[in-house]
């Protein structure tokens, strides 16, 4: 059986060459090389393969994938059921490419992972892809980050999520979306499949956070919520604190680059210290929090044994903060690979240095070697798997 599957796989590159000739399209050497490498893999008989065609993170620059390149590629993949993931991040795809992909999603029933982050897809492309997901029943992980789909594009995805019951992970961060939080919140009331949602740079502010929290009281599946870069201040943190007192499913909360300050940090610490026993990772990087709020969170960890990962760099780390987090590490309440700070001494005084750990380290690029354990570099990989699929 394995030999049979391998004989099919070995034809990927050949089929691509033939398709380029048939469509009078020049070969993209980057695609050709990736397909040649895929032909050699032998694990597809058990779990399928992901074609990694991201245009970034290469030691030698590669010719990025264009709309025309994609049209040839999907004509080859139509019969390749063993290709279950497609990474097309950082390429040159436009709404034309989005249309090609939408048709492929409507016709294809095996693709589980699709990464389109940081292409040039706009509102009409978002409409086509979201529309395709009304009927597609295979895709579980979609990344649209960094495409300028705008508010209307965000609305198309919000509407899609009321219908689609297969998609589990969705990243709509940094998509020029500002006014869709209320609609996404409405969707979360009824959606029972999403486990991970990224809404960074949505300009939701406190009103949006309140609506989102109201919806999450009724949602029992979402485990990872990313609200980074949203102008959230202490009032928004209060709503989140109230949510954490009652929510029994949320495991990761990313509040990076907001402005919750000490008051907001204390709201969160009170919920974590007394009620919440579900949250495993909290990131409050760059929130203008001083020692008062940071120490409150450190103290909460002494009574809350569930919270295992906390990221605090970019705040005002005074002496009390340094002492509190140094103690958490000394008594092994906090493991060194579960936070982004490490203590050191200068003239007898304890200070904290930054570690390159966090929730988003490998969201935008992938390491070329496995030198760092996934859980250390990015806690979300360990807590809510964000590999190609679940």
Short mmCIF file of C-alpha atoms in Angstrom, two decimals, residues 41-384:
data_model
loop_
_atom_site.label_atom_id
_atom_site.label_comp_id
_atom_site.label_asym_id
_atom_site.label_seq_id
_atom_site.Cartn_x
_atom_site.Cartn_y
_atom_site.Cartn_z
CA UNK A 41 8.45 12.05 1.57
CA UNK A 42 7.16 8.75 2.86
CA UNK A 43 4.88 9.79 5.74
CA UNK A 44 1.95 10.83 3.56
CA UNK A 45 0.33 7.40 3.74
CA UNK A 46 -0.48 8.06 7.39
CA UNK A 47 -0.89 11.81 7.88
CA UNK A 48 -0.61 13.67 4.58
CA UNK A 49 1.79 16.51 3.82
CA UNK A 50 1.90 20.30 3.92
CA UNK A 51 3.45 22.12 0.98
CA UNK A 52 5.51 24.91 2.55
CA UNK A 53 5.57 27.69 -0.04
CA UNK A 54 5.96 30.70 2.25
CA UNK A 55 7.89 33.49 0.55
CA UNK A 56 9.83 34.56 3.67
CA UNK A 57 12.41 32.89 5.90
CA UNK A 58 14.70 31.66 3.14
CA UNK A 59 18.46 31.94 3.25
CA UNK A 60 18.40 32.55 -0.50
CA UNK A 61 15.52 34.69 -1.88
CA UNK A 62 12.88 32.70 -3.75
CA UNK A 63 10.55 33.77 -6.60
CA UNK A 64 7.32 34.42 -4.73
CA UNK A 65 4.12 32.70 -5.75
CA UNK A 66 1.87 34.76 -8.05
CA UNK A 67 -1.79 34.37 -9.01
CA UNK A 68 -0.73 32.62 -12.24
CA UNK A 69 1.56 30.27 -10.31
CA UNK A 70 -1.30 29.37 -7.97
CA UNK A 71 -3.63 28.56 -10.88
CA UNK A 72 -1.14 25.97 -12.15
CA UNK A 73 -0.50 24.59 -8.67
CA UNK A 74 -4.15 23.95 -7.80
CA UNK A 75 -4.67 22.23 -11.16
CA UNK A 76 -2.02 19.75 -9.98
CA UNK A 77 -3.37 19.44 -6.44
CA UNK A 78 -6.91 18.62 -7.56
CA UNK A 79 -6.05 14.92 -7.59
CA UNK A 80 -3.52 15.02 -4.75
CA UNK A 81 -5.64 14.09 -1.73
CA UNK A 82 -2.49 13.51 0.33
CA UNK A 83 -1.74 17.27 0.31
CA UNK A 84 -3.60 18.34 3.44
CA UNK A 85 -1.84 21.64 4.13
CA UNK A 86 -0.81 24.64 2.04
CA UNK A 87 1.41 27.43 3.36
CA UNK A 88 1.33 30.38 0.94
CA UNK A 89 2.29 33.13 3.39
CA UNK A 90 4.27 36.20 2.27
CA UNK A 91 3.62 35.81 -1.43
CA UNK A 92 2.07 37.96 -4.18
CA UNK A 93 -1.47 36.64 -4.22
CA UNK A 94 -4.28 39.11 -4.96
CA UNK A 95 -8.06 38.81 -5.21
CA UNK A 96 -7.49 36.87 -8.44
CA UNK A 97 -5.54 34.25 -6.51
CA UNK A 98 -8.21 34.31 -3.81
CA UNK A 99 -10.80 33.39 -6.44
CA UNK A 100 -8.64 30.46 -7.55
CA UNK A 101 -8.30 29.33 -3.95
CA UNK A 102 -12.02 29.75 -3.27
CA UNK A 103 -12.89 27.47 -6.19
CA UNK A 104 -10.32 24.96 -4.96
CA UNK A 105 -11.83 25.02 -1.46
CA UNK A 106 -15.30 24.40 -2.86
CA UNK A 107 -14.09 21.46 -4.90
CA UNK A 108 -11.44 20.06 -2.55
CA UNK A 109 -12.36 17.96 0.48
CA UNK A 110 -8.94 17.15 1.96
CA UNK A 111 -7.22 20.50 2.66
CA UNK A 112 -7.15 21.08 6.42
CA UNK A 113 -4.63 23.94 6.78
CA UNK A 114 -4.38 27.09 4.65
CA UNK A 115 -1.99 29.94 5.40
CA UNK A 116 -2.53 33.07 3.27
CA UNK A 117 -1.04 35.59 5.69
CA UNK A 118 0.60 38.75 4.34
CA UNK A 119 -0.47 38.55 0.72
CA UNK A 120 -2.38 41.25 -1.19
CA UNK A 121 -5.91 39.90 -0.77
CA UNK A 122 -8.61 42.54 -0.36
CA UNK A 123 -12.32 42.71 0.39
CA UNK A 124 -13.55 40.88 -2.71
CA UNK A 125 -11.01 38.09 -2.17
CA UNK A 126 -12.15 37.77 1.44
CA UNK A 127 -15.76 37.50 0.27
CA UNK A 128 -14.85 34.65 -2.09
CA UNK A 129 -12.84 32.67 0.46
CA UNK A 130 -15.43 33.19 3.21
CA UNK A 131 -18.14 32.17 0.75
CA UNK A 132 -16.29 28.97 -0.13
CA UNK A 133 -16.20 28.07 3.55
CA UNK A 134 -19.99 28.10 3.72
CA UNK A 135 -19.88 24.65 2.13
CA UNK A 136 -16.29 23.43 2.67
CA UNK A 137 -16.14 20.76 5.38
CA UNK A 138 -12.43 19.98 5.55
CA UNK A 139 -10.54 23.18 6.46
CA UNK A 140 -9.82 23.46 10.19
CA UNK A 141 -7.12 26.18 10.27
CA UNK A 142 -7.12 29.43 8.24
CA UNK A 143 -4.66 32.30 8.58
CA UNK A 144 -5.60 35.56 6.83
CA UNK A 145 -3.36 37.84 8.93
CA UNK A 146 -1.93 40.88 7.18
CA UNK A 147 -4.30 40.98 4.20
CA UNK A 148 -6.19 44.24 3.83
CA UNK A 149 -9.67 42.79 3.78
CA UNK A 150 -11.18 45.77 5.63
CA UNK A 151 -14.37 45.95 7.66
CA UNK A 152 -16.51 44.44 4.93
CA UNK A 153 -14.12 41.52 4.57
CA UNK A 154 -14.29 40.98 8.31
CA UNK A 155 -18.07 40.91 8.08
CA UNK A 156 -17.94 38.17 5.44
CA UNK A 157 -15.91 36.00 7.81
CA UNK A 158 -18.19 36.79 10.75
CA UNK A 159 -21.19 35.68 8.66
CA UNK A 160 -19.38 32.56 7.50
CA UNK A 161 -18.72 31.49 11.07
CA UNK A 162 -22.44 31.34 11.77
CA UNK A 163 -22.71 28.65 9.09
CA UNK A 164 -19.38 26.82 9.07
CA UNK A 165 -18.99 24.17 11.77
CA UNK A 166 -15.62 22.76 10.72
CA UNK A 167 -13.16 25.64 11.10
CA UNK A 168 -11.41 25.54 14.49
CA UNK A 169 -8.62 28.12 14.16
CA UNK A 170 -8.95 31.53 12.52
CA UNK A 171 -6.47 34.41 12.41
CA UNK A 172 -7.92 37.74 11.26
CA UNK A 173 -5.33 39.93 12.99
CA UNK A 174 -3.88 43.02 11.27
CA UNK A 175 -6.42 42.94 8.44
CA UNK A 176 -7.50 46.62 8.49
CA UNK A 177 -10.66 45.55 10.33
CA UNK A 178 -12.08 48.02 12.85
CA UNK A 179 -15.84 47.72 13.18
CA UNK A 180 -16.71 44.04 13.20
CA UNK A 181 -16.20 43.05 16.84
CA UNK A 182 -19.92 43.20 17.65
CA UNK A 183 -20.70 40.93 14.68
CA UNK A 184 -17.91 38.51 15.56
CA UNK A 185 -19.22 38.48 19.14
CA UNK A 186 -22.69 37.64 17.84
CA UNK A 187 -21.17 34.76 15.89
CA UNK A 188 -19.38 33.42 18.97
CA UNK A 189 -22.70 33.00 20.76
CA UNK A 190 -23.75 30.32 18.28
CA UNK A 191 -20.45 28.95 16.97
CA UNK A 192 -19.42 25.71 18.67
CA UNK A 193 -16.37 24.75 16.62
CA UNK A 194 -13.79 27.55 16.99
CA UNK A 195 -11.08 26.86 19.56
CA UNK A 196 -8.67 29.64 18.53
CA UNK A 197 -9.39 33.20 17.39
CA UNK A 198 -6.93 36.01 16.64
CA UNK A 199 -8.37 39.55 16.57
CA UNK A 200 -5.23 41.66 16.89
CA UNK A 201 -5.40 45.29 15.68
CA UNK A 202 -9.20 45.37 15.43
CA UNK A 203 -9.57 48.73 17.20
CA UNK A 204 -12.20 47.14 19.42
CA UNK A 205 -11.45 49.19 22.57
CA UNK A 206 -13.53 48.68 25.71
CA UNK A 207 -16.97 48.61 24.08
CA UNK A 208 -15.90 45.81 21.76
CA UNK A 209 -14.32 43.87 24.62
CA UNK A 210 -17.55 44.11 26.61
CA UNK A 211 -19.59 42.71 23.69
CA UNK A 212 -17.05 39.97 23.15
CA UNK A 213 -17.12 38.98 26.83
CA UNK A 214 -20.92 38.94 26.84
CA UNK A 215 -20.82 36.47 23.96
CA UNK A 216 -18.16 34.29 25.55
CA UNK A 217 -20.38 33.66 28.56
CA UNK A 218 -22.42 31.52 26.17
CA UNK A 219 -19.49 30.00 24.25
CA UNK A 220 -18.05 26.75 25.59
CA UNK A 221 -15.41 25.87 22.99
CA UNK A 222 -13.02 28.83 22.52
CA UNK A 223 -9.70 28.11 24.24
CA UNK A 224 -7.32 30.71 22.75
CA UNK A 225 -8.26 34.39 22.43
CA UNK A 226 -5.84 36.96 20.99
CA UNK A 227 -6.83 40.60 21.65
CA UNK A 228 -3.38 42.16 21.18
CA UNK A 229 -2.97 45.77 19.97
CA UNK A 230 -6.57 46.87 20.55
CA UNK A 231 -6.39 50.01 22.72
CA UNK A 232 -7.87 48.10 25.65
CA UNK A 233 -7.57 49.99 28.95
CA UNK A 234 -8.51 49.07 32.52
CA UNK A 235 -12.27 49.05 31.86
CA UNK A 236 -11.78 46.41 29.17
CA UNK A 237 -9.63 44.41 31.58
CA UNK A 238 -12.47 44.60 34.11
CA UNK A 239 -14.83 42.93 31.62
CA UNK A 240 -12.19 40.27 30.97
CA UNK A 241 -11.72 39.75 34.71
CA UNK A 242 -15.46 39.19 35.12
CA UNK A 243 -15.38 36.75 32.22
CA UNK A 244 -12.50 34.80 33.77
CA UNK A 245 -14.51 34.37 36.96
CA UNK A 246 -17.18 32.41 35.07
CA UNK A 247 -15.60 31.05 31.89
CA UNK A 248 -14.56 27.40 32.09
CA UNK A 249 -12.89 26.89 28.72
CA UNK A 250 -10.49 29.76 27.92
CA UNK A 251 -6.88 28.60 28.32
CA UNK A 252 -4.81 31.31 26.58
CA UNK A 253 -5.40 35.08 26.72
CA UNK A 254 -3.14 37.41 24.74
CA UNK A 255 -3.41 41.08 25.73
CA UNK A 256 -0.06 42.26 24.34
CA UNK A 257 0.38 45.93 23.46
CA UNK A 258 -2.74 47.29 25.11
CA UNK A 259 -2.86 49.70 28.06
CA UNK A 260 -4.58 47.95 30.95
CA UNK A 261 -2.13 49.45 33.51
CA UNK A 262 -2.15 48.53 37.23
CA UNK A 263 -5.91 48.74 37.66
CA UNK A 264 -6.50 46.32 34.79
CA UNK A 265 -3.78 43.95 36.00
CA UNK A 266 -5.36 43.88 39.46
CA UNK A 267 -8.80 43.06 37.96
CA UNK A 268 -7.21 40.08 36.23
CA UNK A 269 -5.20 39.02 39.28
CA UNK A 270 -8.28 39.04 41.51
CA UNK A 271 -10.17 36.77 39.11
CA UNK A 272 -7.20 34.44 38.76
CA UNK A 273 -6.52 34.29 42.50
CA UNK A 274 -10.06 33.51 43.58
CA UNK A 275 -12.24 32.04 40.82
CA UNK A 276 -10.57 31.04 37.57
CA UNK A 277 -8.93 27.62 37.37
CA UNK A 278 -8.90 27.24 33.60
CA UNK A 279 -6.51 29.84 32.18
CA UNK A 280 -3.04 28.42 31.55
CA UNK A 281 -1.28 31.29 29.77
CA UNK A 282 -1.56 35.07 30.09
CA UNK A 283 0.42 37.60 28.08
CA UNK A 284 0.35 41.24 29.21
CA UNK A 285 3.50 42.43 27.43
CA UNK A 286 3.75 46.22 27.00
CA UNK A 287 0.66 47.32 28.96
CA UNK A 288 2.12 50.17 31.04
CA UNK A 289 1.86 48.10 34.23
CA UNK A 290 4.08 48.97 37.20
CA UNK A 291 5.15 46.92 40.19
CA UNK A 292 1.76 47.22 41.87
CA UNK A 293 -0.08 45.34 39.14
CA UNK A 294 2.72 42.93 38.32
CA UNK A 295 3.20 41.91 41.94
CA UNK A 296 -0.56 41.32 42.25
CA UNK A 297 -0.35 38.88 39.31
CA UNK A 298 2.69 37.17 40.83
CA UNK A 299 0.82 36.75 44.12
CA UNK A 300 -2.18 35.32 42.27
CA UNK A 301 0.07 32.57 40.92
CA UNK A 302 0.79 31.38 44.45
CA UNK A 303 -2.88 30.52 44.95
CA UNK A 304 -3.72 29.62 41.35
CA UNK A 305 -1.87 26.45 40.33
CA UNK A 306 -3.40 26.28 36.83
CA UNK A 307 -1.80 29.39 35.35
CA UNK A 308 1.56 28.07 34.14
CA UNK A 309 2.74 30.65 31.56
CA UNK A 310 2.94 34.42 32.06
CA UNK A 311 4.66 37.05 29.90
CA UNK A 312 5.35 40.51 31.33
CA UNK A 313 8.21 42.17 29.44
CA UNK A 314 7.72 45.75 28.22
CA UNK A 315 6.10 46.92 31.46
CA UNK A 316 7.72 48.90 34.29
CA UNK A 317 9.72 46.21 36.06
CA UNK A 318 10.64 47.83 39.37
CA UNK A 319 12.40 46.21 42.37
CA UNK A 320 9.21 44.68 43.75
CA UNK A 321 8.45 43.07 40.36
CA UNK A 322 11.97 41.68 40.08
CA UNK A 323 11.75 40.22 43.57
CA UNK A 324 8.27 38.73 43.06
CA UNK A 325 9.07 36.97 39.77
CA UNK A 326 12.49 35.89 40.97
CA UNK A 327 10.76 34.19 43.91
CA UNK A 328 8.23 32.46 41.62
CA UNK A 329 11.14 31.03 39.66
CA UNK A 330 13.18 30.16 42.77
CA UNK A 331 10.39 28.10 44.34
CA UNK A 332 9.66 26.54 40.92
CA UNK A 333 6.10 27.84 40.85
CA UNK A 334 7.09 29.31 37.47
CA UNK A 335 9.34 27.36 35.11
CA UNK A 336 12.09 29.24 33.21
CA UNK A 337 10.65 28.32 29.82
CA UNK A 338 7.16 29.50 30.80
CA UNK A 339 7.91 33.21 31.08
CA UNK A 340 9.81 35.89 29.18
CA UNK A 341 12.01 37.09 32.05
CA UNK A 342 15.01 35.65 33.88
CA UNK A 343 16.59 37.00 37.10
CA UNK A 344 20.21 38.08 37.42
CA UNK A 345 22.14 40.04 40.02
CA UNK A 346 24.14 43.26 39.80
CA UNK A 347 25.86 44.46 42.97
CA UNK A 348 23.57 42.25 45.02
CA UNK A 349 20.38 43.64 43.45
CA UNK A 350 18.01 41.31 41.59
CA UNK A 351 17.03 42.44 38.06
CA UNK A 352 15.10 40.77 35.25
CA UNK A 353 16.40 40.15 31.74
CA UNK A 354 14.22 39.47 28.69
CA UNK A 355 13.88 35.98 27.23
CA UNK A 356 12.63 35.41 23.70
CA UNK A 357 9.65 33.35 24.81
CA UNK A 358 6.03 34.27 24.22
CA UNK A 359 2.73 33.40 22.61
CA UNK A 360 3.53 34.66 19.13
CA UNK A 361 7.19 33.98 18.45
CA UNK A 362 6.53 31.52 15.65
CA UNK A 363 3.30 33.03 14.37
CA UNK A 364 5.10 34.95 11.63
CA UNK A 365 8.09 32.72 10.89
CA UNK A 366 9.19 29.14 11.46
CA UNK A 367 12.62 28.08 12.69
CA UNK A 368 14.73 26.01 10.32
CA UNK A 369 15.89 23.74 13.11
CA UNK A 370 14.28 22.19 16.17
CA UNK A 371 16.83 23.62 18.59
CA UNK A 372 14.15 25.22 20.77
CA UNK A 373 11.32 23.16 22.20
CA UNK A 374 7.98 24.46 20.84
CA UNK A 375 6.55 24.94 24.32
CA UNK A 376 9.47 27.16 25.31
CA UNK A 377 9.41 29.36 22.24
CA UNK A 378 5.65 29.62 22.00
CA UNK A 379 3.40 28.34 24.79
CA UNK A 380 0.37 28.21 22.51
CA UNK A 381 1.96 25.34 20.59
CA UNK A 382 1.94 23.30 23.76
CA UNK A 383 -1.40 24.37 25.24
CA UNK A 384 -3.62 24.71 22.18
#
